[in-house]
PDB file of C-alpha atoms in Angstrom:
ATOM      1  CA  UNK A 113     117.898  96.336  26.554  1.00  0.00           C
ATOM      2  CA  UNK A 114     118.357  99.258  28.114  1.00  0.00           C
ATOM      3  CA  UNK A 115     115.098 100.116  30.998  1.00  0.00           C
ATOM      4  CA  UNK A 116     112.935 103.120  29.527  1.00  0.00           C
ATOM      5  CA  UNK A 117     111.208 103.487  33.130  1.00  0.00           C
ATOM      6  CA  UNK A 118     112.479 103.943  36.594  1.00  0.00           C
ATOM      7  CA  UNK A 119     110.818 102.670  40.270  1.00  0.00           C
ATOM      8  CA  UNK A 120     109.001 104.891  42.085  1.00  0.00           C
ATOM      9  CA  UNK A 121     111.610 107.187  44.328  1.00  0.00           C
ATOM     10  CA  UNK A 122     111.983 106.016  47.859  1.00  0.00           C
ATOM     11  CA  UNK A 123     111.775 108.688  50.614  1.00  0.00           C
ATOM     12  CA  UNK A 124     112.843 108.166  54.021  1.00  0.00           C
ATOM     13  CA  UNK A 125     111.585 110.921  56.821  1.00  0.00           C
ATOM     14  CA  UNK A 126     113.136 111.142  60.048  1.00  0.00           C
ATOM     15  CA  UNK A 127     111.773 113.480  62.171  1.00  0.00           C
ATOM     16  CA  UNK A 128     114.363 113.943  65.036  1.00  0.00           C
ATOM     17  CA  UNK A 129     112.332 115.487  67.545  1.00  0.00           C
ATOM     18  CA  UNK A 130     111.320 113.943  71.087  1.00  0.00           C
ATOM     19  CA  UNK A 131     107.574 115.464  70.072  1.00  0.00           C
ATOM     20  CA  UNK A 132     104.892 115.021  67.932  1.00  0.00           C
ATOM     21  CA  UNK A 133     104.375 118.804  67.273  1.00  0.00           C
ATOM     22  CA  UNK A 134     105.945 121.080  64.636  1.00  0.00           C
ATOM     23  CA  UNK A 135     109.020 118.899  63.447  1.00  0.00           C
ATOM     24  CA  UNK A 136     106.431 115.584  63.321  1.00  0.00           C
ATOM     25  CA  UNK A 137     104.298 117.408  61.336  1.00  0.00           C
ATOM     26  CA  UNK A 138     106.748 119.115  58.815  1.00  0.00           C
ATOM     27  CA  UNK A 139     108.298 115.862  57.715  1.00  0.00           C
ATOM     28  CA  UNK A 140     105.227 113.928  57.598  1.00  0.00           C
ATOM     29  CA  UNK A 141     103.509 116.908  55.196  1.00  0.00           C
ATOM     30  CA  UNK A 142     107.331 116.552  52.922  1.00  0.00           C
ATOM     31  CA  UNK A 143     106.161 112.916  52.584  1.00  0.00           C
ATOM     32  CA  UNK A 144     102.301 113.554  51.704  1.00  0.00           C
ATOM     33  CA  UNK A 145     103.490 115.729  49.222  1.00  0.00           C
ATOM     34  CA  UNK A 146     106.180 113.673  47.753  1.00  0.00           C
ATOM     35  CA  UNK A 147     103.547 110.746  47.977  1.00  0.00           C
ATOM     36  CA  UNK A 148     100.485 112.267  46.439  1.00  0.00           C
ATOM     37  CA  UNK A 149     102.096 114.863  43.776  1.00  0.00           C
ATOM     38  CA  UNK A 150     105.269 112.643  42.721  1.00  0.00           C
ATOM     39  CA  UNK A 151     104.393 108.979  43.464  1.00  0.00           C
ATOM     40  CA  UNK A 152     106.913 108.481  46.080  1.00  0.00           C
ATOM     41  CA  UNK A 153     107.052 105.620  48.149  1.00  0.00           C
ATOM     42  CA  UNK A 154     107.620 106.786  51.333  1.00  0.00           C
ATOM     43  CA  UNK A 155     108.485 105.601  55.354  1.00  0.00           C
ATOM     44  CA  UNK A 156     109.072 107.333  58.537  1.00  0.00           C
ATOM     45  CA  UNK A 157     111.137 107.181  61.786  1.00  0.00           C
ATOM     46  CA  UNK A 158     110.396 109.651  64.738  1.00  0.00           C
ATOM     47  CA  UNK A 159     112.534 110.121  67.191  1.00  0.00           C
ATOM     48  CA  UNK A 160     110.154 110.483  70.385  1.00  0.00           C
ATOM     49  CA  UNK A 161     109.674 107.598  72.757  1.00  0.00           C
ATOM     50  CA  UNK A 162     112.414 105.759  71.301  1.00  0.00           C
ATOM     51  CA  UNK A 163     115.447 104.291  72.839  1.00  0.00           C
ATOM     52  CA  UNK A 164     118.559 105.916  71.026  1.00  0.00           C
ATOM     53  CA  UNK A 165     121.498 105.684  72.645  1.00  0.00           C
ATOM     54  CA  UNK A 166     124.743 107.740  71.660  1.00  0.00           C
ATOM     55  CA  UNK A 167     127.824 106.467  70.199  1.00  0.00           C
ATOM     56  CA  UNK A 168     130.371 105.943  72.692  1.00  0.00           C
ATOM     57  CA  UNK A 169     133.051 105.687  70.080  1.00  0.00           C
ATOM     58  CA  UNK A 170     134.034 102.313  71.392  1.00  0.00           C
ATOM     59  CA  UNK A 171     134.997 101.347  67.893  1.00  0.00           C
ATOM     60  CA  UNK A 172     132.932  97.865  68.043  1.00  0.00           C
ATOM     61  CA  UNK A 173     131.747  98.904  64.443  1.00  0.00           C
ATOM     62  CA  UNK A 174     135.084  99.723  63.262  1.00  0.00           C
ATOM     63  CA  UNK A 175     136.933  96.135  64.816  1.00  0.00           C
ATOM     64  CA  UNK A 176     133.598  93.965  63.823  1.00  0.00           C
ATOM     65  CA  UNK A 177     131.799  95.331  61.120  1.00  0.00           C
ATOM     66  CA  UNK A 178     128.835  93.600  62.035  1.00  0.00           C
ATOM     67  CA  UNK A 179     127.074  96.791  63.070  1.00  0.00           C
ATOM     68  CA  UNK A 180     126.341  98.880  66.178  1.00  0.00           C
ATOM     69  CA  UNK A 181     126.618  97.633  70.020  1.00  0.00           C
ATOM     70  CA  UNK A 182     123.591  99.563  70.821  1.00  0.00           C
ATOM     71  CA  UNK A 183     120.711  97.265  70.302  1.00  0.00           C
ATOM     72  CA  UNK A 184     118.126 100.304  70.326  1.00  0.00           C
ATOM     73  CA  UNK A 185     115.601 101.710  68.305  1.00  0.00           C
ATOM     74  CA  UNK A 186     118.116 102.834  65.547  1.00  0.00           C
ATOM     75  CA  UNK A 187     119.884  99.453  65.281  1.00  0.00           C
ATOM     76  CA  UNK A 188     116.387  97.731  65.534  1.00  0.00           C
ATOM     77  CA  UNK A 189     114.589  99.739  63.354  1.00  0.00           C
ATOM     78  CA  UNK A 190     115.852 102.931  61.224  1.00  0.00           C
ATOM     79  CA  UNK A 191     119.399 101.318  59.555  1.00  0.00           C
ATOM     80  CA  UNK A 192     117.068  99.117  57.420  1.00  0.00           C
ATOM     81  CA  UNK A 193     114.712 102.247  56.387  1.00  0.00           C
ATOM     82  CA  UNK A 194     118.235 104.296  55.783  1.00  0.00           C
ATOM     83  CA  UNK A 195     119.627 101.845  53.648  1.00  0.00           C
ATOM     84  CA  UNK A 196     116.039 100.768  51.712  1.00  0.00           C
ATOM     85  CA  UNK A 197     115.923 104.606  51.111  1.00  0.00           C
ATOM     86  CA  UNK A 198     116.731 106.413  47.894  1.00  0.00           C
ATOM     87  CA  UNK A 199     116.731 109.963  49.640  1.00  0.00           C
ATOM     88  CA  UNK A 200     116.109 111.214  52.709  1.00  0.00           C
ATOM     89  CA  UNK A 201     114.291 113.828  54.808  1.00  0.00           C
ATOM     90  CA  UNK A 202     115.699 114.886  57.977  1.00  0.00           C
ATOM     91  CA  UNK A 203     114.037 117.294  60.464  1.00  0.00           C
ATOM     92  CA  UNK A 204     115.098 118.752  63.453  1.00  0.00           C
ATOM     93  CA  UNK A 205     113.485 121.416  65.924  1.00  0.00           C
ATOM     94  CA  UNK A 206     116.276 124.012  66.899  1.00  0.00           C
ATOM     95  CA  UNK A 207     117.837 123.764  69.861  1.00  0.00           C
ATOM     96  CA  UNK A 208     120.372 126.377  71.411  1.00  0.00           C
ATOM     97  CA  UNK A 209     121.217 127.305  68.043  1.00  0.00           C
ATOM     98  CA  UNK A 210     121.759 123.985  66.031  1.00  0.00           C
ATOM     99  CA  UNK A 211     120.353 120.312  65.619  1.00  0.00           C
ATOM    100  CA  UNK A 212     118.728 118.475  69.070  1.00  0.00           C
ATOM    101  CA  UNK A 213     119.989 115.965  70.726  1.00  0.00           C
ATOM    102  CA  UNK A 214     118.219 113.063  68.962  1.00  0.00           C
ATOM    103  CA  UNK A 215     119.251 114.328  65.321  1.00  0.00           C
ATOM    104  CA  UNK A 216     122.598 114.297  66.435  1.00  0.00           C
ATOM    105  CA  UNK A 217     122.234 111.015  67.489  1.00  0.00           C
ATOM    106  CA  UNK A 218     120.921 109.699  64.760  1.00  0.00           C
ATOM    107  CA  UNK A 219     123.498 111.189  62.409  1.00  0.00           C
ATOM    108  CA  UNK A 220     126.527 109.879  64.884  1.00  0.00           C
ATOM    109  CA  UNK A 221     125.403 106.457  65.090  1.00  0.00           C
ATOM    110  CA  UNK A 222     125.290 105.972  61.227  1.00  0.00           C
ATOM    111  CA  UNK A 223     129.147 105.418  61.796  1.00  0.00           C
ATOM    112  CA  UNK A 224     128.115 102.268  62.345  1.00  0.00           C
ATOM    113  CA  UNK A 225     126.571 101.281  59.052  1.00  0.00           C
ATOM    114  CA  UNK A 226     129.092 103.059  57.132  1.00  0.00           C
ATOM    115  CA  UNK A 227     132.003 100.715  58.694  1.00  0.00           C
ATOM    116  CA  UNK A 228     130.328  97.927  57.444  1.00  0.00           C
ATOM    117  CA  UNK A 229     129.383  98.869  54.396  1.00  0.00           C
ATOM    118  CA  UNK A 230     131.420 102.209  53.482  1.00  0.00           C
ATOM    119  CA  UNK A 231     129.463 102.677  50.281  1.00  0.00           C
ATOM    120  CA  UNK A 232     125.926 102.127  51.760  1.00  0.00           C
ATOM    121  CA  UNK A 233     124.916 105.665  51.530  1.00  0.00           C
ATOM    122  CA  UNK A 234     126.928 106.865  48.348  1.00  0.00           C
ATOM    123  CA  UNK A 235     124.765 109.053  45.989  1.00  0.00           C
ATOM    124  CA  UNK A 236     121.469 108.664  48.348  1.00  0.00           C
ATOM    125  CA  UNK A 237     119.772 112.669  47.783  1.00  0.00           C
ATOM    126  CA  UNK A 238     119.356 114.272  51.324  1.00  0.00           C
ATOM    127  CA  UNK A 239     117.502 117.298  52.413  1.00  0.00           C
ATOM    128  CA  UNK A 240     116.801 119.447  55.678  1.00  0.00           C
ATOM    129  CA  UNK A 241     113.987 121.137  57.465  1.00  0.00           C
ATOM    130  CA  UNK A 242     114.596 122.817  60.743  1.00  0.00           C
ATOM    131  CA  UNK A 243     112.144 124.930  62.847  1.00  0.00           C
ATOM    132  CA  UNK A 244     112.436 126.660  65.874  1.00  0.00           C
ATOM    133  CA  UNK A 245     110.764 129.004  67.894  1.00  0.00           C
ATOM    134  CA  UNK A 246     112.062 132.564  66.366  1.00  0.00           C
ATOM    135  CA  UNK A 247     111.860 133.305  63.232  1.00  0.00           C
ATOM    136  CA  UNK A 248     115.563 133.683  63.360  1.00  0.00           C
ATOM    137  CA  UNK A 249     116.998 131.382  66.067  1.00  0.00           C
ATOM    138  CA  UNK A 250     119.537 128.810  64.131  1.00  0.00           C
ATOM    139  CA  UNK A 251     117.138 127.360  61.587  1.00  0.00           C
ATOM    140  CA  UNK A 252     120.041 127.910  59.125  1.00  0.00           C
ATOM    141  CA  UNK A 253     123.005 126.699  61.093  1.00  0.00           C
ATOM    142  CA  UNK A 254     120.858 123.250  61.921  1.00  0.00           C
ATOM    143  CA  UNK A 255     120.059 122.787  58.598  1.00  0.00           C
ATOM    144  CA  UNK A 256     124.064 123.429  57.538  1.00  0.00           C
ATOM    145  CA  UNK A 257     124.824 120.724  60.211  1.00  0.00           C
ATOM    146  CA  UNK A 258     122.301 118.000  58.617  1.00  0.00           C
ATOM    147  CA  UNK A 259     123.833 118.593  55.201  1.00  0.00           C
ATOM    148  CA  UNK A 260     127.650 118.494  56.681  1.00  0.00           C
ATOM    149  CA  UNK A 261     126.301 114.829  57.803  1.00  0.00           C
ATOM    150  CA  UNK A 262     125.319 114.114  53.960  1.00  0.00           C
ATOM    151  CA  UNK A 263     128.197 114.803  52.666  1.00  0.00           C
ATOM    152  CA  UNK A 264     130.351 113.061  55.133  1.00  0.00           C
ATOM    153  CA  UNK A 265     128.629 110.030  54.153  1.00  0.00           C
ATOM    154  CA  UNK A 266     128.954 110.841  50.146  1.00  0.00           C
ATOM    155  CA  UNK A 267     125.432 111.547  49.958  1.00  0.00           C
ATOM    156  CA  UNK A 268     123.962 114.203  47.413  1.00  0.00           C
ATOM    157  CA  UNK A 269     122.649 117.259  49.671  1.00  0.00           C
ATOM    158  CA  UNK A 270     120.264 119.243  48.414  1.00  0.00           C
ATOM    159  CA  UNK A 271     118.880 123.032  48.977  1.00  0.00           C
ATOM    160  CA  UNK A 272     115.884 125.026  47.669  1.00  0.00           C
ATOM    161  CA  UNK A 273     118.185 127.229  45.403  1.00  0.00           C
ATOM    162  CA  UNK A 274     118.710 131.299  45.555  1.00  0.00           C
ATOM    163  CA  UNK A 275     115.374 133.311  46.213  1.00  0.00           C
ATOM    164  CA  UNK A 276     112.968 131.717  48.451  1.00  0.00           C
ATOM    165  CA  UNK A 277     114.765 128.238  50.014  1.00  0.00           C
ATOM    166  CA  UNK A 278     118.171 128.708  49.884  1.00  0.00           C
ATOM    167  CA  UNK A 279     119.449 125.676  52.789  1.00  0.00           C
ATOM    168  CA  UNK A 280     116.394 123.946  52.615  1.00  0.00           C
ATOM    169  CA  UNK A 281     113.021 123.950  54.481  1.00  0.00           C
ATOM    170  CA  UNK A 282     113.386 126.783  57.613  1.00  0.00           C
ATOM    171  CA  UNK A 283     110.176 127.205  60.109  1.00  0.00           C
ATOM    172  CA  UNK A 284     109.043 130.154  62.600  1.00  0.00           C
ATOM    173  CA  UNK A 285     106.571 128.283  64.459  1.00  0.00           C
ATOM    174  CA  UNK A 286     105.774 130.610  67.098  1.00  0.00           C
ATOM    175  CA  UNK A 287     106.111 128.273  69.873  1.00  0.00           C
ATOM    176  CA  UNK A 288     102.584 126.924  68.476  1.00  0.00           C
ATOM    177  CA  UNK A 289     103.552 123.185  66.944  1.00  0.00           C
ATOM    178  CA  UNK A 290     102.650 122.370  63.963  1.00  0.00           C
ATOM    179  CA  UNK A 291     100.039 125.063  64.166  1.00  0.00           C
ATOM    180  CA  UNK A 292     102.534 127.886  63.956  1.00  0.00           C
ATOM    181  CA  UNK A 293     104.506 126.035  61.271  1.00  0.00           C
ATOM    182  CA  UNK A 294     101.353 125.389  58.743  1.00  0.00           C
ATOM    183  CA  UNK A 295     100.869 128.995  59.172  1.00  0.00           C
ATOM    184  CA  UNK A 296     104.040 129.920  58.156  1.00  0.00           C
ATOM    185  CA  UNK A 297     104.022 130.546  54.223  1.00  0.00           C
ATOM    186  CA  UNK A 298     107.317 131.887  53.669  1.00  0.00           C
ATOM    187  CA  UNK A 299     108.496 128.186  55.543  1.00  0.00           C
ATOM    188  CA  UNK A 300     105.962 126.027  53.376  1.00  0.00           C
ATOM    189  CA  UNK A 301     107.204 127.630  50.245  1.00  0.00           C
ATOM    190  CA  UNK A 302     110.748 127.010  51.515  1.00  0.00           C
ATOM    191  CA  UNK A 303     109.732 122.938  51.948  1.00  0.00           C
ATOM    192  CA  UNK A 304     108.237 122.803  48.573  1.00  0.00           C
ATOM    193  CA  UNK A 305     111.009 124.278  46.484  1.00  0.00           C
ATOM    194  CA  UNK A 306     113.446 121.790  48.584  1.00  0.00           C
ATOM    195  CA  UNK A 307     111.487 118.784  47.908  1.00  0.00           C
ATOM    196  CA  UNK A 308     111.134 119.255  44.257  1.00  0.00           C
ATOM    197  CA  UNK A 309     114.980 119.973  44.443  1.00  0.00           C
ATOM    198  CA  UNK A 310     115.105 116.458  46.325  1.00  0.00           C
ATOM    199  CA  UNK A 311     112.936 114.329  44.200  1.00  0.00           C
ATOM    200  CA  UNK A 312     114.663 116.182  40.872  1.00  0.00           C
ATOM    201  CA  UNK A 313     117.466 114.614  41.892  1.00  0.00           C
ATOM    202  CA  UNK A 314     116.858 111.583  43.179  1.00  0.00           C
ATOM    203  CA  UNK A 315     115.151 110.999  40.304  1.00  0.00           C
ATOM    204  CA  UNK A 316     118.272 112.104  38.201  1.00  0.00           C
ATOM    205  CA  UNK A 317     120.547 109.914  40.224  1.00  0.00           C
ATOM    206  CA  UNK A 318     118.095 106.467  39.827  1.00  0.00           C
ATOM    207  CA  UNK A 319     117.790 106.777  35.897  1.00  0.00           C
ATOM    208  CA  UNK A 320     121.525 106.823  36.011  1.00  0.00           C
ATOM    209  CA  UNK A 321     122.091 103.919  37.663  1.00  0.00           C
ATOM    210  CA  UNK A 322     119.034 102.032  35.720  1.00  0.00           C
ATOM    211  CA  UNK A 323     121.331 102.484  32.491  1.00  0.00           C
ATOM    212  CA  UNK A 324     122.648  98.977  31.551  1.00  0.00           C
ATOM    213  CA  UNK A 325     126.021  98.782  32.341  1.00  0.00           C
ATOM    214  CA  UNK A 326     127.413  97.858  28.391  1.00  0.00           C
ATOM    215  CA  UNK A 327     128.354  93.980  27.708  1.00  0.00           C
ATOM    216  CA  UNK A 328     131.660  92.469  28.995  1.00  0.00           C
ATOM    217  CA  UNK A 329     133.397  91.454  25.616  1.00  0.00           C
ATOM    218  CA  UNK A 330     134.761  87.957  25.390  1.00  0.00           C
ATOM    219  CA  UNK A 331     138.325  87.476  26.483  1.00  0.00           C
ATOM    220  CA  UNK A 332     140.652  86.780  22.935  1.00  0.00           C
ATOM    221  CA  UNK A 333     141.476  83.225  22.456  1.00  0.00           C
ATOM    222  CA  UNK A 334     145.188  82.845  22.183  1.00  0.00           C
ATOM    223  CA  UNK A 335     146.260  81.818  18.554  1.00  0.00           C
ATOM    224  CA  UNK A 336     147.805  79.006  19.585  1.00  0.00           C
ATOM    225  CA  UNK A 337     144.630  77.474  21.483  1.00  0.00           C
ATOM    226  CA  UNK A 338     142.678  78.593  18.381  1.00  0.00           C
ATOM    227  CA  UNK A 339     144.165  76.930  16.284  1.00  0.00           C
ATOM    228  CA  UNK A 340     144.103  73.589  18.114  1.00  0.00           C
ATOM    229  CA  UNK A 341     140.260  73.569  18.201  1.00  0.00           C
TER     230      UNK A 341
END
């Protein structure tokens, strides 16, 4: 029997900032909207205060297929959340025109999960958020880096579409942290548009996955065998 309803979308928010300020606020705001408006289940990971070891390309994950050689907060907390979620929201502050070191470390370390199961992130949906102290300071290149990461890992990247959001949620903090980004009306509009696309795409993927597979027909019995029965 074909399912007529699907379970709520499960969304993981990741803040790639070493501080609980603008990026932390934005990712949690996106999760709040997803939960209150769209009924999503949510989880959250903040880089602040976490032990995040760089990928050292030791190839332990390739040789052993047992995860990462580093036993830090990414291994202990984040990997399971990534696997659990149907969709991800990665937020980053803009450092030197691109993503933060914390964000890049998290993305690099996903190699260990994929080495263990190459299809583990297949068709999960992802969006990006970037905030900077300048209006045009590298937000879009930072989001492009996040979207490229999704593509490489066989996920489905989404932006907000033409006329308003384009690549994702882009914010100008004016170096005022959460207060600054919350006052950026254009940024909040880009966030809402991108989040809507994330939810819609994840729902489509989840519905497609829930369609019952056709029953496998019984194998034909050779005539000789049938005559013996």
